[in-house]
């Protein structure tokens, strides 16, 4: 009778262990797709009609990416096609306390990628995640080229914004920090939330 209970307990432990491993392995790809860093922005472009941001929120014009940052009480926009603009924050936008990138200093980059149909909307931290994680300082801003590649001036890594922010040149490393994001169109609402 004692041996039967030991076998039963052993089988139960094995089943629990197998179920636990199965649950860990059942994580979807999207569980690892997004950064654990905080990001928060709700921007209603129907109020501002900012053309620089509109260009990156247009699914019919994939490959245009816009950097969004904050300077005082202004949203600053610049895209990879040479446009730039700024918009004063409304009191509602100020109360929402936007968080743009690691330590809220680097900003974010948003836009539709070129590689899928329909085009996928992306939001990334605007700094090199590999350099940031090496020393924890948000000072490694990426420069974005017209073809949708972001390059770090310190380490030389190049990231493909059209393809999930993977490293394409300059050595191995993590892909860019990506945030959950959506848009309702060029003159609609941009939402970034992590």
CSV table of C-alpha atoms in Angstrom, one decimal:
chain,number,residue,atom,x,y,z
A,1,UNK,CA,0.0,0.0,0.0
A,2,UNK,CA,2.8,2.4,0.8
A,3,UNK,CA,4.6,1.7,-2.5
A,4,UNK,CA,1.3,2.4,-4.5
A,5,UNK,CA,1.0,5.8,-2.8
A,6,UNK,CA,4.6,6.7,-3.5
A,7,UNK,CA,4.1,5.8,-7.2
A,8,UNK,CA,0.8,7.8,-7.3
A,9,UNK,CA,2.6,10.8,-5.8
A,10,UNK,CA,5.5,10.5,-8.2
A,11,UNK,CA,3.1,10.4,-11.2
A,12,UNK,CA,1.2,13.4,-9.9
A,13,UNK,CA,4.5,15.4,-9.5
A,14,UNK,CA,5.5,14.4,-13.0
A,15,UNK,CA,2.1,15.5,-14.4
A,16,UNK,CA,2.3,18.9,-12.6
A,17,UNK,CA,5.9,19.4,-13.9
A,18,UNK,CA,4.9,18.5,-17.5
A,19,UNK,CA,1.9,20.9,-17.3
A,20,UNK,CA,4.1,23.7,-16.0
A,21,UNK,CA,6.6,23.2,-18.8
A,22,UNK,CA,3.8,23.1,-21.3
A,23,UNK,CA,2.3,26.4,-20.0
A,24,UNK,CA,5.8,28.0,-20.3
A,25,UNK,CA,6.2,26.8,-23.8
A,26,UNK,CA,2.7,27.9,-24.9
A,27,UNK,CA,3.6,31.6,-24.8
A,28,UNK,CA,2.7,33.2,-28.1
A,29,UNK,CA,5.3,34.9,-30.2
A,30,UNK,CA,3.7,38.3,-29.4
A,31,UNK,CA,4.5,37.7,-25.7
A,32,UNK,CA,8.2,38.3,-26.6
A,33,UNK,CA,7.6,40.8,-29.3
A,34,UNK,CA,7.1,43.9,-27.1
A,35,UNK,CA,9.3,45.7,-24.6
A,36,UNK,CA,8.8,45.7,-20.9
A,37,UNK,CA,9.7,49.4,-20.8
A,38,UNK,CA,6.8,51.8,-20.2
A,39,UNK,CA,5.3,53.9,-23.0
A,40,UNK,CA,2.1,55.8,-23.0
A,41,UNK,CA,0.7,58.2,-25.5
A,42,UNK,CA,-2.8,59.1,-26.8
A,43,UNK,CA,-2.6,61.7,-29.5
A,44,UNK,CA,-5.7,62.9,-31.3
A,45,UNK,CA,-4.4,64.2,-34.7
A,46,UNK,CA,-8.0,65.3,-35.7
A,47,UNK,CA,-7.4,68.2,-33.2
A,48,UNK,CA,-3.9,69.1,-34.5
A,49,UNK,CA,-3.9,67.9,-38.1
A,50,UNK,CA,-0.1,67.6,-37.9
A,51,UNK,CA,1.2,66.7,-41.4
A,52,UNK,CA,4.5,65.2,-40.2
A,53,UNK,CA,2.7,62.7,-37.9
A,54,UNK,CA,-0.1,62.1,-40.5
A,55,UNK,CA,2.5,60.9,-43.0
A,56,UNK,CA,3.5,58.1,-40.7
A,57,UNK,CA,0.0,57.2,-39.7
A,58,UNK,CA,-1.1,56.5,-43.3
A,59,UNK,CA,-1.3,52.8,-44.1
A,60,UNK,CA,-1.3,53.7,-47.8
A,61,UNK,CA,2.2,55.2,-47.5
A,62,UNK,CA,4.2,52.5,-45.6
A,63,UNK,CA,7.9,53.1,-45.0
A,64,UNK,CA,7.4,56.6,-43.5
A,65,UNK,CA,8.5,56.7,-39.9
A,66,UNK,CA,8.1,59.7,-37.5
A,67,UNK,CA,10.0,60.4,-34.3
A,68,UNK,CA,7.9,61.8,-31.6
A,69,UNK,CA,9.5,63.6,-28.6
A,70,UNK,CA,8.5,66.2,-26.0
A,71,UNK,CA,10.1,69.5,-25.4
A,72,UNK,CA,8.5,71.5,-22.6
A,73,UNK,CA,4.8,71.6,-23.5
A,74,UNK,CA,5.3,70.7,-27.1
A,75,UNK,CA,5.2,67.5,-29.1
A,76,UNK,CA,8.0,67.5,-31.6
A,77,UNK,CA,7.7,65.5,-34.8
A,78,UNK,CA,10.2,64.6,-37.5
A,79,UNK,CA,9.9,62.0,-40.2
A,80,UNK,CA,12.4,60.1,-42.3
A,81,UNK,CA,11.4,62.2,-45.4
A,82,UNK,CA,12.7,65.4,-44.0
A,83,UNK,CA,9.5,67.0,-42.5
A,84,UNK,CA,9.4,68.3,-39.0
A,85,UNK,CA,6.8,70.2,-37.0
A,86,UNK,CA,5.7,70.8,-33.4
A,87,UNK,CA,2.4,71.1,-31.7
A,88,UNK,CA,1.4,72.6,-28.4
A,89,UNK,CA,0.0,70.0,-25.9
A,90,UNK,CA,-3.6,70.5,-25.0
A,91,UNK,CA,-4.4,70.5,-21.3
A,92,UNK,CA,-5.9,67.1,-21.6
A,93,UNK,CA,-2.7,65.7,-23.3
A,94,UNK,CA,-0.6,67.3,-20.5
A,95,UNK,CA,-2.8,65.6,-17.8
A,96,UNK,CA,-2.4,62.2,-19.5
A,97,UNK,CA,1.3,62.4,-18.7
A,98,UNK,CA,2.7,60.8,-21.9
A,99,UNK,CA,5.7,58.5,-21.5
A,100,UNK,CA,7.8,58.4,-24.7
A,101,UNK,CA,10.6,55.8,-24.5
A,102,UNK,CA,13.0,54.7,-21.8
A,103,UNK,CA,13.1,57.2,-19.0
A,104,UNK,CA,10.7,59.4,-21.0
A,105,UNK,CA,13.7,61.1,-22.6
A,106,UNK,CA,14.4,59.5,-26.0
A,107,UNK,CA,11.0,59.6,-27.7
A,108,UNK,CA,9.4,57.0,-29.9
A,109,UNK,CA,9.4,56.2,-33.6
A,110,UNK,CA,6.1,55.2,-35.3
A,111,UNK,CA,5.1,54.1,-38.8
A,112,UNK,CA,3.8,51.4,-41.1
A,113,UNK,CA,6.3,48.8,-42.3
A,114,UNK,CA,6.8,48.0,-46.0
A,115,UNK,CA,7.1,44.2,-45.8
A,116,UNK,CA,3.5,43.0,-45.1
A,117,UNK,CA,0.1,43.3,-46.7
A,118,UNK,CA,-1.7,44.9,-45.0
A,119,UNK,CA,1.0,47.1,-43.7
A,120,UNK,CA,1.9,46.5,-40.0
A,121,UNK,CA,2.0,49.5,-37.7
A,122,UNK,CA,5.1,49.8,-35.4
A,123,UNK,CA,6.1,51.9,-32.5
A,124,UNK,CA,9.7,51.7,-31.2
A,125,UNK,CA,11.9,53.4,-28.6
A,126,UNK,CA,13.9,56.0,-30.4
A,127,UNK,CA,17.2,54.9,-28.9
A,128,UNK,CA,19.6,52.0,-29.3
A,129,UNK,CA,18.4,49.4,-26.9
A,130,UNK,CA,21.7,47.6,-26.8
A,131,UNK,CA,23.7,50.7,-25.8
A,132,UNK,CA,21.0,51.7,-23.3
A,133,UNK,CA,21.0,48.3,-21.6
A,134,UNK,CA,24.8,48.4,-21.4
A,135,UNK,CA,24.9,51.5,-19.2
A,136,UNK,CA,21.3,52.5,-18.5
A,137,UNK,CA,21.6,56.0,-19.9
A,138,UNK,CA,19.0,57.3,-22.4
A,139,UNK,CA,21.4,59.0,-24.7
A,140,UNK,CA,21.8,56.8,-27.7
A,141,UNK,CA,19.3,58.4,-30.1
A,142,UNK,CA,18.9,56.7,-33.5
A,143,UNK,CA,19.1,58.4,-36.8
A,144,UNK,CA,16.5,57.2,-39.3
A,145,UNK,CA,17.2,57.0,-43.0
A,146,UNK,CA,14.6,57.4,-45.8
A,147,UNK,CA,14.6,53.7,-46.4
A,148,UNK,CA,13.4,52.9,-42.9
A,149,UNK,CA,16.6,52.0,-41.2
A,150,UNK,CA,17.6,53.3,-37.8
A,151,UNK,CA,21.3,53.6,-36.9
A,152,UNK,CA,23.1,54.1,-33.6
A,153,UNK,CA,25.9,56.6,-33.8
A,154,UNK,CA,27.7,54.9,-30.8
A,155,UNK,CA,27.8,51.2,-31.6
A,156,UNK,CA,27.0,51.4,-35.3
A,157,UNK,CA,24.2,48.9,-35.3
A,158,UNK,CA,21.5,49.4,-37.9
A,159,UNK,CA,17.9,48.3,-37.2
A,160,UNK,CA,15.2,47.6,-39.8
A,161,UNK,CA,12.1,49.6,-38.8
A,162,UNK,CA,10.1,47.8,-41.6
A,163,UNK,CA,10.8,44.4,-40.1
A,164,UNK,CA,10.2,44.5,-36.3
A,165,UNK,CA,13.4,46.5,-35.5
A,166,UNK,CA,15.8,43.6,-36.1
A,167,UNK,CA,19.5,44.3,-36.2
A,168,UNK,CA,20.7,44.2,-39.9
A,169,UNK,CA,24.2,45.5,-39.6
A,170,UNK,CA,26.9,46.4,-37.1
A,171,UNK,CA,27.0,43.2,-35.0
A,172,UNK,CA,24.7,41.0,-33.1
A,173,UNK,CA,22.3,42.4,-30.6
A,174,UNK,CA,18.7,42.7,-29.4
A,175,UNK,CA,16.1,44.2,-31.7
A,176,UNK,CA,14.6,47.6,-30.9
A,177,UNK,CA,12.3,48.0,-28.0
A,178,UNK,CA,8.8,47.8,-29.5
A,179,UNK,CA,5.6,49.1,-27.9
A,180,UNK,CA,1.9,48.2,-28.5
A,181,UNK,CA,0.5,50.8,-30.8
A,182,UNK,CA,-2.4,51.5,-33.1
A,183,UNK,CA,-3.8,54.3,-35.2
A,184,UNK,CA,-7.2,55.1,-36.7
A,185,UNK,CA,-5.6,56.8,-39.7
A,186,UNK,CA,-3.6,59.9,-40.7
A,187,UNK,CA,-6.0,62.4,-39.1
A,188,UNK,CA,-7.2,60.0,-36.3
A,189,UNK,CA,-6.0,58.8,-33.0
A,190,UNK,CA,-2.5,57.4,-32.3
A,191,UNK,CA,-2.4,55.2,-29.2
A,192,UNK,CA,0.9,53.8,-27.8
A,193,UNK,CA,0.6,51.8,-24.6
A,194,UNK,CA,3.0,49.4,-22.8
